[in-house]
Amino acid sequence: MKHVKRVKRDRVRHLLAFSLLLAGLLTGCGIRATEVPTDFGPAPSRAHCSLTDPEVTTQTTRGVPVQVFLLCGSSLVSVDRAVRVPDGAADSARRVLVAQGLFDELAESPSVAEKEAGFTTDVRGGMKVSGPAPGDPDDTLRLSASPGDLTSYALAQLVCTFSDSAAAEGDGSVVLGGPAADRPRRYECTNEVRSRPGSAEPPSSEVPEN
């Protein structure tokens, strides 16, 4: 019986010595021993929302330099683009041509470099842009689909892109309407819309009849 107890005590001492030795080794390697799992957080995102591809940054030589807002991460980020506008176009026609070009660029699938940087778009192709209907303010842009039918992401992309271009008056807003007889509304691109396009829709107000 005494022999059994002695064997047990020896095993306990050996286990204790091994534990102390292991703790010492971990401390010497700069690793702190712990009894709870350590959470190092999620893996770092590969989306960095910046472009260094020279083909992307120099494409403005092929038309009028513009910027469009694409989605990256959870916010809107501008990228360089170019749209073709015929020389000599009147101001009203030029505004519509620029707006259509901007829309087409938004609907275009991001380039390989943009995809690698994390850029996406929620704007779908096929929409046509026209000028004001009778009674609309002169800077109105009518869409072939109602702005209210767009996703919050797509609407934010359009509003921020249009309002920051020659398609608008340059005051951070743009007047948009749909194909129906509904009154157009003036939409604003705010910092909140740029940072949270999925949950913060562009604020808007109805414009009076011209």
C-alpha positions as a Python dict, from the first residue, in 0.01 Angstrom:
ca = {
    (1, 'M'): (0, 0, 0),
    (2, 'K'): (283, 239, 88),
    (3, 'H'): (450, 148, -239),
    (4, 'V'): (137, 246, -433),
    (5, 'K'): (112, 581, -256),
    (6, 'R'): (478, 652, -324),
    (7, 'V'): (431, 578, -696),
    (8, 'K'): (136, 816, -711),
    (9, 'R'): (336, 1090, -535),
    (10, 'D'): (622, 1039, -780),
    (11, 'R'): (383, 1073, -1075),
    (12, 'V'): (237, 1396, -934),
    (13, 'R'): (587, 1538, -883),
    (14, 'H'): (686, 1441, -1238),
    (15, 'L'): (374, 1604, -1386),
    (16, 'L'): (432, 1919, -1182),
    (17, 'A'): (796, 1936, -1290),
    (18, 'F'): (696, 1887, -1656),
    (19, 'S'): (436, 2165, -1631),
    (20, 'L'): (690, 2406, -1481),
    (21, 'L'): (941, 2315, -1750),
    (22, 'L'): (686, 2371, -2027),
    (23, 'A'): (585, 2709, -1882),
    (24, 'G'): (950, 2810, -1868),
    (25, 'L'): (1005, 2715, -2229),
    (26, 'L'): (701, 2911, -2343),
    (27, 'T'): (812, 3216, -2146),
    (28, 'G'): (1162, 3193, -2290),
    (29, 'C'): (1017, 3190, -2644),
    (30, 'G'): (814, 3501, -2575),
    (31, 'I'): (482, 3311, -2562),
    (32, 'R'): (261, 3365, -2261),
    (33, 'A'): (96, 3048, -2133),
    (34, 'T'): (-280, 3077, -2119),
    (35, 'E'): (-571, 2859, -2022),
    (36, 'V'): (-826, 3027, -2250),
    (37, 'P'): (-843, 3044, -2630),
    (38, 'T'): (-694, 3359, -2778),
    (39, 'D'): (-896, 3548, -3039),
    (40, 'F'): (-670, 3731, -3282),
    (41, 'G'): (-965, 3879, -3473),
    (42, 'P'): (-1076, 3815, -3831),
    (43, 'A'): (-831, 3761, -4110),
    (44, 'P'): (-722, 4087, -4272),
    (45, 'S'): (-926, 4190, -4573),
    (46, 'R'): (-763, 4181, -4915),
    (47, 'A'): (-966, 4482, -5029),
    (48, 'H'): (-752, 4793, -5009),
    (49, 'C'): (-960, 5023, -5234),
    (50, 'S'): (-665, 5179, -5416),
    (51, 'L'): (-543, 5135, -5771),
    (52, 'T'): (-192, 5141, -5910),
    (53, 'D'): (-259, 4989, -6253),
    (54, 'P'): (-132, 5241, -6511),
    (55, 'E'): (-398, 5131, -6761),
    (56, 'V'): (-665, 5243, -6517),
    (57, 'T'): (-504, 5571, -6416),
    (58, 'T'): (-425, 5678, -6773),
    (59, 'Q'): (-754, 5587, -6938),
    (60, 'T'): (-873, 5949, -6906),
    (61, 'T'): (-666, 6026, -7218),
    (62, 'R'): (-935, 5849, -7424),
    (63, 'G'): (-1215, 6095, -7344),
    (64, 'V'): (-1342, 6353, -7098),
    (65, 'P'): (-1191, 6278, -6754),
    (66, 'V'): (-1456, 6185, -6499),
    (67, 'Q'): (-1486, 6004, -6170),
    (68, 'V'): (-1744, 5744, -6079),
    (69, 'F'): (-1825, 5604, -5738),
    (70, 'L'): (-1789, 5228, -5699),
    (71, 'L'): (-1852, 5015, -5392),
    (72, 'C'): (-1550, 4904, -5194),
    (73, 'G'): (-1584, 4749, -4853),
    (74, 'S'): (-1884, 4922, -4698),
    (75, 'S'): (-1841, 5264, -4861),
    (76, 'L'): (-1829, 5451, -5191),
    (77, 'V'): (-1487, 5520, -5341),
    (78, 'S'): (-1422, 5723, -5655),
    (79, 'V'): (-1221, 5586, -5947),
    (80, 'D'): (-1105, 5754, -6267),
    (81, 'R'): (-1293, 5698, -6589),
    (82, 'A'): (-1345, 5874, -6923),
    (83, 'V'): (-1658, 5941, -7128),
    (84, 'R'): (-1681, 6049, -7490),
    (85, 'V'): (-1874, 6368, -7562),
    (86, 'P'): (-1896, 6509, -7918),
    (87, 'D'): (-1732, 6846, -7966),
    (88, 'G'): (-1971, 7137, -7997),
    (89, 'A'): (-2257, 6975, -7802),
    (90, 'A'): (-2492, 7228, -7642),
    (91, 'D'): (-2489, 7253, -7264),
    (92, 'S'): (-2822, 7071, -7221),
    (93, 'A'): (-2726, 6792, -7460),
    (94, 'R'): (-2378, 6771, -7311),
    (95, 'R'): (-2523, 6722, -6962),
    (96, 'V'): (-2732, 6426, -7081),
    (97, 'L'): (-2443, 6273, -7277),
    (98, 'V'): (-2214, 6298, -6975),
    (99, 'A'): (-2482, 6145, -6750),
    (100, 'Q'): (-2537, 5855, -6990),
    (101, 'G'): (-2164, 5797, -7014),
    (102, 'L'): (-2132, 5800, -6637),
    (103, 'F'): (-2416, 5553, -6602),
    (104, 'D'): (-2261, 5320, -6859),
    (105, 'E'): (-1930, 5332, -6672),
    (106, 'L'): (-2105, 5249, -6344),
    (107, 'A'): (-2285, 4956, -6508),
    (108, 'E'): (-1962, 4824, -6660),
    (109, 'S'): (-1806, 4533, -6475),
    (110, 'P'): (-1499, 4655, -6280),
    (111, 'S'): (-1164, 4582, -6440),
    (112, 'V'): (-940, 4303, -6317),
    (113, 'A'): (-729, 4553, -6123),
    (114, 'E'): (-1039, 4708, -5965),
    (115, 'K'): (-1177, 4369, -5866),
    (116, 'E'): (-845, 4276, -5706),
    (117, 'A'): (-858, 4604, -5512),
    (118, 'G'): (-1207, 4515, -5385),
    (119, 'F'): (-1428, 4728, -5610),
    (120, 'T'): (-1779, 4622, -5714),
    (121, 'T'): (-2088, 4793, -5856),
    (122, 'D'): (-2458, 4749, -5791),
    (123, 'V'): (-2567, 4944, -6101),
    (124, 'R'): (-2717, 4729, -6375),
    (125, 'G'): (-2700, 4812, -6744),
    (126, 'G'): (-2979, 4898, -6985),
    (127, 'M'): (-3098, 5226, -6834),
    (128, 'K'): (-3131, 5531, -7055),
    (129, 'V'): (-3083, 5891, -6943),
    (130, 'S'): (-3273, 6181, -7098),
    (131, 'G'): (-3317, 6551, -7034),
    (132, 'P'): (-3596, 6737, -6855),
    (133, 'A'): (-3962, 6686, -6935),
    (134, 'P'): (-4190, 6989, -6981),
    (135, 'G'): (-4214, 7174, -6652),
    (136, 'D'): (-3896, 7019, -6510),
    (137, 'P'): (-3603, 7229, -6391),
    (138, 'D'): (-3343, 7271, -6665),
    (139, 'D'): (-3088, 7049, -6487),
    (140, 'T'): (-3326, 6752, -6448),
    (141, 'L'): (-3212, 6409, -6560),
    (142, 'R'): (-3488, 6162, -6638),
    (143, 'L'): (-3410, 5790, -6608),
    (144, 'S'): (-3585, 5510, -6794),
    (145, 'A'): (-3647, 5348, -6453),
    (146, 'S'): (-3774, 5518, -6142),
    (147, 'P'): (-3496, 5611, -5896),
    (148, 'G'): (-3710, 5454, -5625),
    (149, 'D'): (-3684, 5116, -5798),
    (150, 'L'): (-3306, 5110, -5767),
    (151, 'T'): (-3127, 4944, -5479),
    (152, 'S'): (-2998, 5179, -5212),
    (153, 'Y'): (-2643, 5100, -5326),
    (154, 'A'): (-2713, 5173, -5693),
    (155, 'L'): (-2900, 5494, -5611),
    (156, 'A'): (-2613, 5613, -5392),
    (157, 'Q'): (-2365, 5537, -5671),
    (158, 'L'): (-2571, 5731, -5926),
    (159, 'V'): (-2642, 6030, -5705),
    (160, 'C'): (-2283, 6072, -5588),
    (161, 'T'): (-2143, 6018, -5937),
    (162, 'F'): (-2387, 6253, -6110),
    (163, 'S'): (-2373, 6525, -5845),
    (164, 'D'): (-1993, 6539, -5865),
    (165, 'S'): (-1985, 6580, -6244),
    (166, 'A'): (-2075, 6804, -6537),
    (167, 'A'): (-2414, 6630, -6538),
    (168, 'A'): (-2522, 6847, -6242),
    (169, 'E'): (-2485, 7204, -6122),
    (170, 'G'): (-2186, 7128, -5901),
    (171, 'D'): (-2357, 7196, -5567),
    (172, 'G'): (-2341, 6838, -5440),
    (173, 'S'): (-2690, 6751, -5558),
    (174, 'V'): (-2864, 6623, -5871),
    (175, 'V'): (-3226, 6637, -5990),
    (176, 'L'): (-3350, 6292, -6094),
    (177, 'G'): (-3683, 6169, -6217),
    (178, 'G'): (-3825, 5851, -6366),
    (179, 'P'): (-4010, 5793, -6692),
    (180, 'A'): (-4355, 5862, -6548),
    (181, 'A'): (-4526, 6190, -6471),
    (182, 'D'): (-4399, 6189, -6111),
    (183, 'R'): (-4226, 6506, -6005),
    (184, 'P'): (-3848, 6479, -6004),
    (185, 'R'): (-3660, 6507, -5678),
    (186, 'R'): (-3333, 6671, -5582),
    (187, 'Y'): (-3095, 6416, -5432),
    (188, 'E'): (-2788, 6497, -5225),
    (189, 'C'): (-2465, 6306, -5187),
    (190, 'T'): (-2361, 6342, -4823),
    (191, 'N'): (-2067, 6207, -4626),
    (192, 'E'): (-2302, 5960, -4459),
    (193, 'V'): (-2418, 5830, -4798),
    (194, 'R'): (-2057, 5785, -4910),
    (195, 'S'): (-1963, 5599, -4593),
    (196, 'R'): (-2282, 5389, -4554),
    (197, 'P'): (-2452, 5359, -4896),
    (198, 'G'): (-2636, 5043, -4799),
    (199, 'S'): (-2820, 5191, -4503),
    (200, 'A'): (-2816, 5567, -4563),
    (201, 'E'): (-3014, 5658, -4873),
    (202, 'P'): (-2942, 5993, -5040),
    (203, 'P'): (-3166, 6259, -4884),
    (204, 'S'): (-3407, 6407, -5134),
    (205, 'S'): (-3670, 6677, -5169),
    (206, 'E'): (-3934, 6744, -5432),
    (207, 'V'): (-3853, 7027, -5668),
    (208, 'P'): (-4112, 7286, -5772),
    (209, 'E'): (-4243, 7291, -6127),
    (210, 'N'): (-4045, 7514, -6356),
}
